[in-house]
Structure formats: structure tokens, C-alpha cells
Amino acid sequence: MDNKEQKKVEKQLDETSIGSDVEMLSEEEQDELLRKYDPEANTRELNSIFRTIVYFGLLAFSIFQLYTAIFGQFTAEIQRSIHLGFALSLIFILFPAKKGLTKEKRRKIPFYDYILSLLAVGVGLYWPLNIERIAGQIGRLTDLDMAIGVIAIILTLEAARRAVGLPITIISTVFLAYAFLGPYFPGFLNHRGQDLKSIVRTMFYTTDGILGTPISVSATFIFVFLLFGAFLVKTGVGNYFNELAVALAGKLTGGPAKVAIFSSALQGTISGSSVANVVGSGSYTIPMMKKLGYRKEFAGGVEAAASTGGQLMPPIMGAAAFLMVEFIGGITYWEIAKAAAIPALLYFAGIWIMTHFEAKRVGLKGMSEDQIPNRKEVLKKIYLLLPILGIIFFLLIGVPTMQAALYGILLTIVVSAIRKDTRIGFKDMVDALVDGARTALAVAAATACAGIIVGVVLKTGLGLGLANGLISAAGGNVLLTLIFTMLASLVLGMGSPTTANYVITSTIAAPAIITLLTLDLDPNVAVPLTVALSAHLFVFFFGIVADITPPVALAAFAASGISGGDPIKTGVTSAKLAIAAFIIPYMFVFNPALLMIDSSLLEIVWVTLTALIGMIAIGAGMIGYWYRACKWYERIVITATGFLLIFPETLTDIIGLSLFLVLFIIQYKTQEKDEEVAVA
């Protein structure tokens, strides 16, 4: 099929799948929605001259990162400071100081942003130009060093506020104040305090602060994977995910909702933003769900829950997963992706099950045959998934993470050339480099700002103090500690990016979990990998689901903007649909078999199977429908049965399976009688 025929098929897919009577968001409306709920999308509309300057600035940023990824990195301080300089200088040109500006005002750059951008260039070049002198001073700082350090801190905070949001800036500022005012704090929070020179030294002249581990990961792994995602988008993989989802799931009961789940799970491999994922795939799937008969809030909730889970989906998870490699130590990214596979499967299975029961309860069918694209034509483009499968293969055989991403980019270019309609030319490749760098700006700002938090924690010993305080508040009880940690992650995640949330909770809350789980172990022995990984994945999970947890649920609010539903009700619905995300982390802390580490195949299969059956029971209880409508007391029993199956103990599994079988027989045997009564 030639390019003209292919476009005809794609047009037919859009028209028949959604229908002419369903109003979809225009590209301009999608942009406005992103600007409202996603700080990363709140950019200026520059005139031709500055658009060109920024374009080549972003291109230079990508070329620098690719060069060092291929030929080797500079010393840590130089690599990270140049990365920081690129990001900050471009942020002050691209991102306005205020939100909600008119289109006309978004075109103007005030004079102070030129100054801030030039100062950012100076900050980025200061280490490369003065590295020998700074290293020779052994911690002593000149007046100029102090001035540059203070400017670097201020620019980092302001850039993060613009590109990431106010919460991360406030939290980082509070931590800086804590470092300075330590003697005035009571109890375990008390410390001797740091003077201004000591704070500046830690923040900019060591690798413990702004130029610390978080931005190191941004300047290496994350950037290259963002480029990989940008190249995938240029080949049309994002649109193909929608086509494939409709072809495979469209005719199933409640088809459009399952299309949303399937598509969003796949979209998560190329998008690290819950809000961007919602707007990208939700503009397509939410109108379909509404047309079929789903309530506005339910349609938005499905998309928000599914899109948020994209960051949990291997092989390319959210940016925080790459930070986890460095924070845990002695672990590869592949081990983290493998450990997250079953929890991600259970997460999406839970949403799938509940949308199925909701469709059965309301009586919604799937899409008709004439609304489904030609499956043969869709499957002819299955090769577009080869780069993602290639990444998995490269990681599986032990190829270093950054190198695997580079191979993935090359494979994307090769695969795109198979057919004319997916082929990317030189201009497309340059645009992909620019798009990847643009996406990396907010990540760089977030990780630099998170470095301030890490620096304060390391310098003041706050991490150990808070961990001990958390354990004390929980009375040494593991379950209570986990609950407190969950609440902290959800609160910190209100408007904060996953990367910043993970940095805070992994340095403060994760150590408390690890301490309690290793009380019976020899303190001289290294922390077992299962313990460290389960603790870090625990805070990672809850940092992500904060995007769909009211009262501040940005992904759900963006979905309500498309569906027209109530934002809070949409948030409540999305949290209910994602109930698995609130249960699974507890499961893998108490039973690491779910993480596929130090467990036999039989253990892994058994715990996964019982968890899936448990999710069916919980889904039926939450929705109030299984083979027929459930009475209120049945819902309680069915939900309790699900929790028994999910709890990782042999006795609870046996009781749960027995109850599940009895409930299944009762539901199945009485469904016809229930239908006859309804007809009568």
C-alpha cells in the first residue's frame, strides 16, 4: 500500500473510530490544556529570530550530550555544569515567569530574562574554565566563587519554579533554610547549622549538591532515553499505538476504555509525563468512551489512571527509575525494569478488570466491525515496535544502559526506512534532537533542584534523623511506617514531578523502611538487594500515583478538561480504578517474589496468579458487578476476599481461593435468574 492509500486508511480510522458526532480537542485546545496542568508545556511563542536561536541552542544541547555519550564524558563537574548551563539558559528564554499569559505576552521576552539566561551561561562555563584553580583551592572560595555559587542556587530555584512548578522550589528553599537554621530546631531535627559559605560550597563546588547524583543521571541516562523517545515519535509510533490498541481491543466489551488502557500503557514507553500522556492519547480515547456511553468522570478517570501508569511500564519507565540505579547502587537498570514488570502488569490488569465490570454493569458493548481499522494493514506496521523490543534485548544481554539507548536510536532510524510512510529524513532527525532536548529541560531543572535537597540531607544528617523519627512515630511497626511513607509520598507528589518526589522520599523515607526490614540482620552485612529495591520501588510507586490522587491530581484534572467532567470526581474515580497501585507496593515489600528477585519460578507464578485473582475480586467489589449486580454485603465479602488473595501468605491464599470459588459459583449460577427478574 502506498503513502496515499495509507493516509486514507488512517483518516478512515479516525472517522470511524470516533465518529463525526463526537467533538475532539483541536491541537490548539490540547496545547492550552497542557499549559494549564503541565508546567513543562507553559512555554513562550517566540518570534522567528528567537525561535531560531532556541532551536539551534536545543540542537547544540543534544549534540553535546550525544558526543559525550558516544566518545566518553568529561569529568563529573564539567559534564554536569555544562548540562546545567544549557538547561538553565534555555529555560529562561523559553519559559515565562508567570502562567496564564495572553498569546501576545507569551511572544515577548522581558529584559531580565536575557540577563538571567546570560548568567546561566556563565554558571555553566565557570567550572570548565576554572576547574584547575577550584580543585587546587581545596574547598577555599574566593569572593567571585561565592558570587557564582549564590547565583547558581538562585537560578536553579527559579528555573525549577518555571519549568517544573512551585512545590519543588518551596521544598528546596525550606531545606536550604533548615541547613542555615539548624540550631533552632528541636529534637532529632537539631544540628549545628551551616554558614552561607559552607552551604554554597556544598551546593555548587562539590558533587553532593546541584551537581550531584540527580543531575548526573539527567546528564547521562535520562537524556539519551528522552532522545530515543523523540525519535520514536518521529516515526509515528505514538499514532501506531492507538491503531494497534483499537485493532486488538476495540471490539471487546467496553472497547474504547480498553483501547485507552492498552494505548496509554504503550505510550508510557515514550512519554515520561502523566499529563502529556493524558492529553496525547486522551484526546483520542476519551471522546470514544463518552460516545459508547461511559460517564464523563469514568472516561476521564480511566485515561488518567492508565496514562499515569505509563511511568511504571518497562522497558522505559519514568525518569526516577534511572535515579534509582544510582541511589541504590550495585544494580543495573535492567534489574529495576525486570522487578517492575509484574507490579506494572497487576496495575494495568486492575484498571482493565474494573473497566470491564463497569461496561457489563452499564450494558456497554464494544465497537462495531466498521469502526475497527483493517487489522492486516495495522499489523503490517508491527515493525515499528522493534526499537522498543531491541532496547529490551540489549538490556537483557548486559549492554550498558546508555549504550542500549543509543542502539535503540539507531534501530529506530533503520526501522523507519522500511516503509515510505514511516521513513524519517535528515530534517526529522534534527527535529527529534531538538524535541528531545526540549523535553530534557524540565528534567534537568528538577534534578538540579533535587540536588539541593540531597546536599542538605547529606550535610546535616537529616536523612538518618527523619528515618529514626518516622520509625519512632510508627512505634517500630513496619506496616505503620509504610503507611506514613505512602502519605508523605502522596503529599510531596501534589504538583511535584516524580523525579523530585522520589529524591526526597528515597533519601528520607526509604531508609526507614530499610532499617525496619533489616533489624534482624548483621549490621556489618550489606543491605540485601530485595530489601533496598522493594523500599525504593515503594516510594517510586506512590510518587507516581500522586498524579491521580485528590485533592491535587494533575493527570485527572487534565483528563476532566477533555471529558468535561468534574475534576475532583474524575480524580476520585481515577484513584479508585488505580486501587492496585495502593496495594501492590505493600505486597512486594512483604513478598519480594513479585519483584522476581531471589525467588523460584513457582513462587513467582503463584504470587502473580493469586494477585490477579485477587484483583478480579477487588474489581468486582469496587464496581458492584461481577456476573450480575452485587448486593452491598456481597461487595464487602468479595472485596475482603480480594485482599486475602493479595496478602502474601499461604493461609490467606487458601482461604481467599476457597471464598473466591464459592462466590464465583453463586454469581455464575444466579446471573440468569437475575437477568430474568430484570426483564420481567
XYZ file of C-alpha atoms in Angstrom:
680
model
C 0.000 0.000 0.000
C 1.458 3.394 -1.000
C 1.585 6.547 1.103
C -1.671 7.947 -0.316
C -3.590 4.775 0.491
C -2.037 4.643 3.958
C -3.233 8.179 4.746
C -6.687 7.167 3.523
C -6.713 4.238 5.972
C -5.561 6.464 8.846
C -8.245 9.042 8.012
C -10.869 6.302 7.901
C -9.639 5.049 11.296
C -10.088 8.496 12.823
C -13.545 8.997 11.320
C -14.969 5.566 12.005
C -13.424 5.003 15.416
C -14.558 8.214 16.929
C -17.442 9.262 14.777
C -18.355 12.581 13.288
C -20.752 13.359 16.156
C -18.026 13.297 18.796
C -16.162 16.545 19.348
C -12.425 16.068 19.700
C -9.976 18.635 21.017
C -8.176 20.665 18.407
C -4.392 20.897 18.514
C -4.682 24.411 19.944
C -7.063 23.225 22.682
C -4.655 20.416 23.569
C -1.837 22.955 23.886
C -3.936 25.153 26.182
C -4.851 22.160 28.340
C -1.197 21.203 28.650
C -0.245 24.767 29.574
C -2.883 24.743 32.314
C -1.912 21.470 34.012
C 1.654 20.734 32.904
C 4.327 23.335 33.818
C 6.640 21.786 31.214
C 4.247 22.908 28.448
C 3.948 26.522 29.640
C 6.391 27.900 27.072
C 6.609 31.143 25.123
C 5.595 31.550 21.494
C 8.786 33.111 20.215
C 9.203 35.186 17.085
C 11.225 33.826 14.174
C 14.617 35.149 15.331
C 14.463 33.808 18.888
C 12.722 30.642 17.732
C 15.763 30.014 15.536
C 18.188 30.823 18.359
C 16.410 28.443 20.748
C 16.166 25.779 18.019
C 19.926 25.767 17.499
C 20.537 26.054 21.236
C 18.496 22.889 21.815
C 20.249 21.205 18.900
C 23.659 22.097 20.388
C 22.482 20.696 23.747
C 21.614 17.352 22.122
C 24.812 17.233 20.081
C 26.881 17.816 23.232
C 25.030 15.037 25.057
C 25.313 12.617 22.134
C 29.010 13.373 21.703
C 29.781 12.589 25.339
C 27.522 9.527 25.268
C 29.412 8.118 22.283
C 33.004 9.260 22.893
C 33.065 9.451 26.691
C 32.117 12.038 29.267
C 34.154 14.867 30.693
C 34.978 14.960 34.401
C 31.875 14.980 36.599
C 31.910 18.718 37.411
C 32.409 19.763 33.759
C 29.836 17.341 32.319
C 27.175 18.314 34.840
C 27.814 22.072 34.877
C 27.633 22.295 31.060
C 24.414 20.257 31.162
C 23.088 22.644 33.818
C 24.178 25.731 31.863
C 22.433 24.579 28.684
C 19.220 23.795 30.556
C 19.027 26.969 32.657
C 19.906 29.377 29.843
C 17.271 27.871 27.527
C 14.620 27.726 30.268
C 14.820 31.484 30.893
C 14.223 32.162 27.196
C 11.520 29.523 26.696
C 9.560 29.662 29.959
C 7.884 32.905 31.112
C 7.985 33.921 34.772
C 4.183 33.839 35.034
C 1.461 31.429 33.998
C -1.761 32.319 32.215
C -0.246 34.965 29.942
C -2.097 36.022 26.826
C -0.830 34.848 23.453
C 0.572 38.325 22.789
C 2.512 38.451 26.075
C 3.888 34.947 25.511
C 5.656 36.309 22.434
C 7.660 38.869 24.417
C 10.854 38.242 26.390
C 11.387 40.781 29.195
C 14.870 42.252 29.600
C 15.530 40.450 32.897
C 15.198 37.042 31.218
C 18.018 37.951 28.824
C 20.159 38.743 31.881
C 19.179 35.517 33.659
C 19.937 33.489 30.525
C 23.394 35.062 30.165
C 24.109 34.480 33.857
C 23.125 30.824 33.352
C 25.651 30.551 30.516
C 28.288 31.963 32.868
C 27.356 29.446 35.576
C 27.580 26.576 33.071
C 31.040 27.647 31.866
C 32.502 28.525 35.283
C 33.643 25.011 36.170
C 35.157 24.175 32.723
C 37.108 27.470 32.707
C 38.286 27.294 36.331
C 38.464 23.610 37.225
C 42.197 23.501 37.956
C 42.081 26.590 40.174
C 38.959 25.423 42.063
C 40.417 21.947 42.589
C 43.679 23.442 43.854
C 41.943 25.620 46.445
C 40.838 22.534 48.423
C 37.474 23.964 49.404
C 38.530 27.595 49.882
C 36.320 30.004 47.928
C 37.146 33.448 46.553
C 34.580 36.262 46.524
C 33.891 35.542 42.841
C 33.413 31.844 43.606
C 30.887 32.777 46.293
C 29.012 35.118 43.960
C 28.810 32.498 41.196
C 27.696 29.843 43.696
C 24.896 32.042 45.073
C 23.780 32.904 41.520
C 23.775 29.196 40.608
C 21.499 28.371 43.551
C 19.070 31.231 42.776
C 18.955 30.416 39.043
C 18.331 26.728 39.771
C 15.419 27.515 42.092
C 13.846 29.980 39.653
C 14.296 27.695 36.624
C 12.680 24.820 38.516
C 9.758 27.074 39.506
C 9.148 27.985 35.870
C 9.688 24.624 34.194
C 8.607 22.207 36.921
C 6.320 24.060 39.324
C 6.244 25.912 42.633
C 6.165 22.901 45.046
C 9.712 21.689 44.293
C 11.055 25.244 44.663
C 9.335 25.728 48.019
C 10.590 22.380 49.332
C 14.172 23.088 48.225
C 14.064 26.567 49.773
C 12.793 25.124 53.062
C 15.684 22.638 53.058
C 18.186 25.466 52.481
C 16.646 27.393 55.384
C 16.899 24.250 57.521
C 20.614 23.945 56.741
C 21.151 27.529 57.926
C 18.807 27.482 60.966
C 19.649 24.015 62.295
C 20.436 25.058 65.900
C 16.914 26.477 66.310
C 15.130 23.197 65.547
C 14.055 20.839 68.363
C 14.763 17.143 68.937
C 16.189 14.978 66.184
C 15.882 17.899 63.724
C 18.507 19.893 65.628
C 22.006 20.264 64.125
C 24.825 22.754 64.496
C 23.855 24.708 61.374
C 25.793 25.730 58.276
C 27.027 29.199 57.396
C 26.492 30.711 53.942
C 29.966 29.806 52.684
C 29.557 26.175 53.723
C 26.151 25.947 52.068
C 27.407 27.486 48.808
C 30.450 25.195 48.828
C 28.264 22.103 49.207
C 25.676 23.228 46.673
C 27.941 24.202 43.765
C 31.539 23.234 44.483
C 31.050 19.568 45.379
C 29.204 16.707 43.734
C 26.819 16.470 46.689
C 24.539 19.376 45.758
C 23.260 20.862 42.496
C 25.976 18.994 40.581
C 25.231 15.792 42.472
C 23.803 12.381 41.609
C 20.364 13.531 40.382
C 21.687 15.837 37.650
C 24.386 13.291 36.849
C 21.646 10.846 35.871
C 19.883 13.577 33.876
C 23.122 14.330 32.009
C 23.641 10.681 31.074
C 20.900 8.018 31.058
C 17.775 10.173 31.074
C 18.795 12.490 28.259
C 19.643 9.691 25.844
C 16.387 7.856 26.595
C 14.446 11.086 26.023
C 16.139 11.323 22.629
C 15.117 7.728 21.948
C 11.502 8.650 22.748
C 11.686 11.693 20.453
C 12.929 9.545 17.558
C 10.115 7.043 18.172
C 7.570 9.852 17.953
C 9.001 10.984 14.624
C 8.398 7.521 13.148
C 4.723 7.717 14.147
C 4.907 5.114 16.882
C 2.557 7.132 19.104
C -0.205 7.079 16.487
C 0.517 3.434 15.794
C -0.091 2.581 19.455
C -3.627 3.961 19.053
C -4.207 1.994 15.845
C -2.882 -1.222 17.365
C -4.952 -0.748 20.521
C -8.166 -0.220 18.521
C -7.445 -3.224 16.299
C -6.791 -5.560 19.244
C -9.162 -4.262 21.930
C -11.819 -2.199 20.146
C -14.411 -4.979 19.781
C -14.136 -6.177 23.389
C -16.762 -5.300 25.989
C -16.351 -1.595 26.728
C -13.841 -1.473 23.888
C -12.837 2.232 23.900
C -11.927 2.094 27.612
C -9.706 -0.914 26.987
C -8.218 0.880 23.991
C -7.334 3.742 26.364
C -5.640 1.344 28.793
C -3.743 -0.525 26.078
C -2.700 2.639 24.249
C -1.651 4.517 27.394
C 0.416 1.590 28.646
C 2.307 1.629 25.351
C 2.501 5.440 25.234
C 4.204 5.350 28.613
C 7.270 3.861 26.951
C 7.866 7.126 25.065
C 6.332 9.698 27.449
C 7.551 10.300 30.991
C 4.774 12.754 31.810
C 1.374 11.654 33.103
C -0.289 14.886 31.956
C 1.277 14.787 28.480
C 0.208 11.158 28.139
C -3.375 12.059 29.140
C -3.617 14.886 26.625
C -1.862 12.927 23.863
C -3.866 9.702 23.973
C -6.887 11.036 25.904
C -7.826 13.437 23.128
C -8.416 10.303 21.082
C -9.799 7.807 23.614
C -11.967 9.907 25.953
C -14.372 11.025 23.169
C -14.668 7.359 22.112
C -15.574 6.304 25.656
C -18.150 9.076 26.011
C -19.693 8.113 22.672
C -20.048 4.496 23.795
C -21.872 5.580 26.972
C -19.283 5.875 29.756
C -19.881 8.668 32.271
C -17.666 11.742 31.809
C -15.867 11.200 35.105
C -15.359 7.492 34.429
C -13.989 8.143 30.920
C -11.553 10.738 32.299
C -10.659 8.513 35.249
C -9.780 5.568 33.006
C -7.471 7.676 30.857
C -5.823 9.402 33.845
C -5.189 6.116 35.683
C -3.855 4.384 32.560
C -1.668 7.321 31.494
C -0.159 7.682 34.964
C 0.765 4.004 34.971
C 2.865 4.560 31.866
C 5.797 5.590 34.095
C 5.639 2.162 35.756
C 5.771 0.287 32.466
C 9.100 -1.260 31.412
C 11.246 -1.154 29.360
C 11.344 2.665 29.549
C 9.980 3.801 32.890
C 9.800 7.301 34.377
C 12.981 9.320 34.844
C 13.068 8.452 38.553
C 13.788 4.814 37.664
C 17.169 5.904 36.281
C 17.856 7.800 39.513
C 17.130 4.580 41.370
C 20.104 2.918 39.689
C 22.456 5.428 41.318
C 20.655 5.743 44.650
C 20.543 2.001 45.344
C 23.972 1.240 43.892
C 25.207 -2.133 42.699
C 22.176 -2.602 40.450
C 21.518 -2.222 36.729
C 18.568 -0.509 35.096
C 17.533 -3.858 33.626
C 17.147 -5.310 37.135
C 14.857 -2.405 38.073
C 12.798 -2.769 34.871
C 12.503 -6.525 35.413
C 11.450 -6.022 39.040
C 8.756 -3.541 37.990
C 7.296 -5.821 35.285
C 4.823 -7.836 37.410
C 3.705 -4.840 39.527
C 3.068 -2.901 36.284
C 1.124 -5.863 34.862
C -1.030 -6.010 38.008
C -1.597 -2.252 37.895
C -2.966 -2.285 34.360
C -4.810 -5.565 34.947
C -6.648 -3.900 37.836
C -7.786 -0.978 35.653
C -8.734 -3.364 32.803
C -10.812 -5.545 35.146
C -12.731 -2.617 36.629
C -13.493 -1.035 33.258
C -14.767 -4.444 32.108
C -17.105 -4.777 35.090
C -18.295 -1.176 34.663
C -19.088 -1.852 30.989
C -21.006 -5.025 31.970
C -22.869 -3.161 34.717
C -23.985 -0.347 32.424
C -24.528 -2.680 29.447
C -21.900 -1.178 27.136
C -20.733 -3.113 24.099
C -17.590 -2.923 22.053
C -17.031 -1.055 18.816
C -18.658 -2.337 15.635
C -16.643 -4.009 12.898
C -16.853 -0.980 10.611
C -15.235 1.128 13.339
C -12.194 -1.157 13.525
C -9.266 -0.500 11.161
C -8.084 -3.187 8.800
C -6.115 -5.484 11.091
C -3.847 -6.702 8.307
C -2.831 -3.141 7.480
C -2.221 -2.361 11.140
C -0.134 -5.490 11.664
C 1.944 -4.651 8.596
C 3.466 -1.836 10.654
C 4.238 -4.017 13.684
C 7.913 -3.495 12.857
C 7.592 -0.048 14.483
C 7.761 -1.839 17.838
C 11.179 -3.336 17.020
C 13.191 -0.464 18.609
C 11.374 -0.998 21.929
C 11.903 -4.760 21.719
C 15.507 -4.030 20.759
C 16.035 -1.987 23.935
C 14.743 -4.932 25.971
C 17.096 -7.307 24.160
C 20.131 -5.037 24.601
C 19.447 -4.610 28.313
C 18.833 -8.346 28.692
C 22.221 -9.311 27.240
C 24.006 -6.846 29.524
C 24.635 -3.884 27.225
C 25.218 -0.728 29.375
C 22.044 1.318 29.756
C 23.178 4.430 27.891
C 24.670 2.354 25.079
C 21.409 0.402 24.786
C 19.545 3.693 24.296
C 21.998 4.738 21.568
C 21.474 1.414 19.790
C 17.731 1.979 20.173
C 18.008 5.337 18.370
C 19.984 3.748 15.526
C 17.474 0.910 15.295
C 14.626 3.445 15.131
C 16.252 5.169 12.146
C 16.827 1.829 10.384
C 13.298 0.548 11.090
C 11.704 3.801 9.911
C 13.227 3.264 6.464
C 11.302 0.026 5.882
C 8.240 1.855 4.576
C 7.817 5.198 2.876
C 5.122 6.472 5.265
C 7.291 5.915 8.361
C 10.639 6.978 6.894
C 12.340 9.863 8.691
C 14.664 12.161 6.763
C 17.575 14.295 7.916
C 15.259 17.180 8.898
C 13.138 14.792 11.001
C 16.232 13.523 12.788
C 17.381 17.072 13.572
C 13.880 17.902 14.828
C 13.977 14.788 17.034
C 17.237 16.007 18.583
C 15.613 19.375 19.280
C 12.431 17.831 20.696
C 14.415 15.505 22.950
C 16.462 18.413 24.333
C 13.303 20.458 24.910
C 11.812 17.606 26.940
C 15.041 17.334 28.939
C 14.937 20.954 30.152
C 12.372 20.355 32.880
C 14.086 17.120 33.934
C 17.430 18.917 34.261
C 15.832 21.704 36.331
C 14.037 19.193 38.561
C 17.146 17.079 39.178
C 19.329 20.142 39.842
C 16.779 21.401 42.362
C 16.510 17.919 43.877
C 20.301 18.011 44.285
C 19.846 20.900 46.736
C 17.652 18.646 48.875
C 20.145 15.779 48.718
C 23.001 18.127 49.630
C 21.198 19.390 52.735
C 20.270 15.852 53.794
C 23.884 14.690 53.469
C 25.389 17.761 55.132
C 23.050 17.891 58.132
C 22.363 14.192 58.726
C 18.647 14.930 58.288
C 18.020 11.630 56.491
C 19.020 9.498 59.475
C 17.163 11.791 61.886
C 13.924 11.711 59.911
C 14.189 7.966 59.349
C 14.562 7.412 63.099
C 11.735 9.865 63.760
C 9.482 8.042 61.291
C 10.258 4.687 62.900
C 9.633 6.141 66.349
C 6.288 7.646 65.275
C 5.268 4.263 63.883
C 6.358 2.502 67.069
C 8.759 0.309 65.110
C 5.829 -1.215 63.195
C 6.659 -1.935 59.534
C 3.074 -1.547 58.297
C 2.608 1.833 60.033
C 5.959 3.019 58.683
C 4.842 2.057 55.174
C 1.548 3.914 55.634
C 3.342 7.059 56.860
C 5.760 6.794 53.935
C 2.861 6.404 51.489
C 1.151 9.517 52.873
C 4.396 11.507 52.698
C 4.944 10.450 49.065
C 1.384 11.381 48.081
C 1.605 14.791 49.778
C 5.020 15.566 48.272
C 3.736 14.443 44.879
C 0.991 17.075 44.786
C 2.219 19.128 41.868
C 5.827 17.918 42.105
C 7.454 15.838 39.355
C 8.133 12.183 40.059
C 11.906 12.759 39.979
C 11.835 15.348 42.778
C 9.331 13.317 44.785
C 11.492 10.209 44.509
C 14.668 12.059 45.508
C 13.043 13.380 48.691
C 11.335 10.163 49.757
C 14.266 7.925 48.826
C 16.644 9.976 50.998
C 14.230 10.372 53.920
C 11.560 7.649 53.963
C 13.182 4.707 52.159
C 15.977 4.419 54.785
C 13.299 3.993 57.486
C 11.748 1.077 55.587
C 15.169 -0.487 55.002
C 16.101 -0.084 58.681
C 12.964 -1.887 59.867
C 13.286 -4.679 57.294
C 16.910 -5.361 58.296
C 16.620 -5.225 62.113
C 17.358 -8.941 62.417
C 20.351 -8.840 60.059
C 24.012 -8.332 60.906
C 24.645 -4.541 60.674
C 28.060 -5.241 59.126
C 26.475 -7.061 56.176
C 25.363 -5.114 53.108
C 21.621 -4.477 52.759
C 20.076 -7.268 50.628
C 19.081 -6.175 47.132
C 15.483 -7.322 47.646
C 15.114 -5.033 50.678
C 16.683 -1.967 49.043
C 14.785 -2.435 45.787
C 11.401 -3.022 47.425
C 11.838 0.078 49.642
C 12.811 2.318 46.723
C 10.101 0.962 44.410
C 7.594 1.552 47.217
C 8.251 5.314 47.300
C 8.591 5.370 43.481
C 5.084 3.913 43.066
C 3.387 6.363 45.402
C 5.261 9.315 43.952
C 3.750 8.437 40.583
C 0.145 7.790 41.692
C 0.131 11.202 43.397
C -0.802 12.480 39.915
C -4.236 10.846 40.252
C -4.794 11.255 43.995
C -7.090 14.150 45.044
C -7.122 16.909 46.066
C -4.271 17.784 43.655
C -4.440 15.218 40.857
C -2.938 16.915 37.801
C -3.403 13.973 35.415
C -7.054 13.589 36.440
C -7.639 17.345 36.139
C -6.213 17.299 32.605
C -8.490 14.353 31.747
C -11.522 16.240 33.099
C -10.582 19.114 30.793
C -11.081 16.751 27.848
C -14.118 14.850 29.140
C -15.956 17.874 30.544
C -16.428 16.064 33.855
C -15.944 17.345 37.392
C -12.175 17.443 38.216
C -12.471 16.145 41.808
C -14.923 13.375 40.856
C -12.604 12.406 37.999
C -9.705 12.280 40.468
C -11.674 10.091 42.888
C -12.672 7.774 40.030
C -9.089 7.503 38.739
C -7.806 6.716 42.250
C -10.470 4.027 42.627
C -9.578 2.497 39.258
C -5.902 2.541 40.230
C -6.589 0.798 43.550
C -3.960 -1.776 42.582
C -1.277 0.923 42.857
C -2.219 1.461 46.507
C -1.980 -2.265 47.281
C 0.832 -3.677 45.137
C 3.709 -1.773 46.844
C 2.741 -3.315 50.194
C 2.675 -6.713 48.510
C 6.214 -6.575 47.159
C 7.635 -5.198 50.422
C 6.218 -8.180 52.331
C 6.760 -10.658 49.492
C 9.627 -9.739 47.100
C 8.697 -12.675 44.833
C 6.669 -10.099 42.881
C 9.956 -8.392 42.012
C 11.342 -11.649 40.565
C 14.434 -11.486 42.785
C 15.737 -14.435 44.851
C 12.542 -16.405 44.147
C 11.815 -19.615 42.293
C 9.670 -19.667 39.145
C 6.932 -21.490 41.060
C 6.841 -18.771 43.754
C 6.672 -16.021 41.150
C 3.868 -17.733 39.195
C 1.880 -18.495 42.361
C 2.059 -14.989 43.860
C 1.235 -13.404 40.471
C -1.710 -15.740 39.858
C -3.241 -15.221 43.313
C -2.733 -11.461 42.994
C -4.505 -11.409 39.609
C -7.425 -13.415 41.006
C -7.470 -11.053 43.969
C -7.667 -8.072 41.601
C -10.724 -9.652 39.920
C -12.446 -9.887 43.302
C -11.488 -6.350 44.337
C -12.579 -5.014 40.945
C -15.975 -6.688 41.264
C -16.367 -5.362 44.806
C -15.361 -1.803 43.881
C -17.656 -1.622 40.822
C -20.510 -3.632 42.366
C -20.881 -6.026 39.448
C -19.496 -9.445 38.534
C -21.764 -11.787 36.580
C -24.653 -9.773 37.991
C -25.156 -6.745 40.222
C -23.737 -7.289 43.723
C -25.698 -6.515 46.858
C -23.968 -4.269 49.415
C -22.983 -7.130 51.718
C -21.716 -9.178 48.745
C -19.460 -6.286 47.770
C -17.899 -6.281 51.234
C -17.278 -10.051 51.175
C -15.952 -10.014 47.601
C -13.566 -7.117 48.326
C -12.328 -8.797 51.517
C -11.723 -11.984 49.510
C -9.576 -9.998 47.099
C -7.440 -8.611 49.918
C -6.974 -12.119 51.354
C -5.678 -13.311 47.972
C -3.379 -10.343 47.575
C -1.884 -10.634 51.069
C 1.300 -12.720 50.594
C 0.632 -15.635 52.978
C -0.193 -19.278 52.184
C -3.065 -19.426 54.691
C -4.733 -16.259 53.368
C -4.297 -17.532 49.798
C -6.073 -20.823 50.627
C -8.941 -19.056 52.439
C -9.180 -16.459 49.669
C -9.233 -19.031 46.852
C -11.917 -21.046 48.654
C -14.098 -17.971 49.149
C -13.464 -16.837 45.575
C -14.626 -20.196 44.204
C -17.818 -20.121 46.304
C -18.589 -16.532 45.278
C -17.876 -17.323 41.630
C -20.329 -20.250 41.659
C -23.018 -18.149 43.388
C -22.583 -15.294 40.910
C -22.490 -17.569 37.881
C -25.496 -19.672 38.911
C -27.673 -16.681 39.811
C -26.867 -14.465 36.818
C -29.635 -15.893 34.597
C -32.190 -15.607 37.385
C -31.127 -12.009 37.951
C -31.498 -11.246 34.239
C -34.971 -12.881 34.127
C -36.134 -10.722 37.060
C -34.753 -7.621 35.335
C -36.612 -8.472 32.087
C -39.863 -9.188 33.952
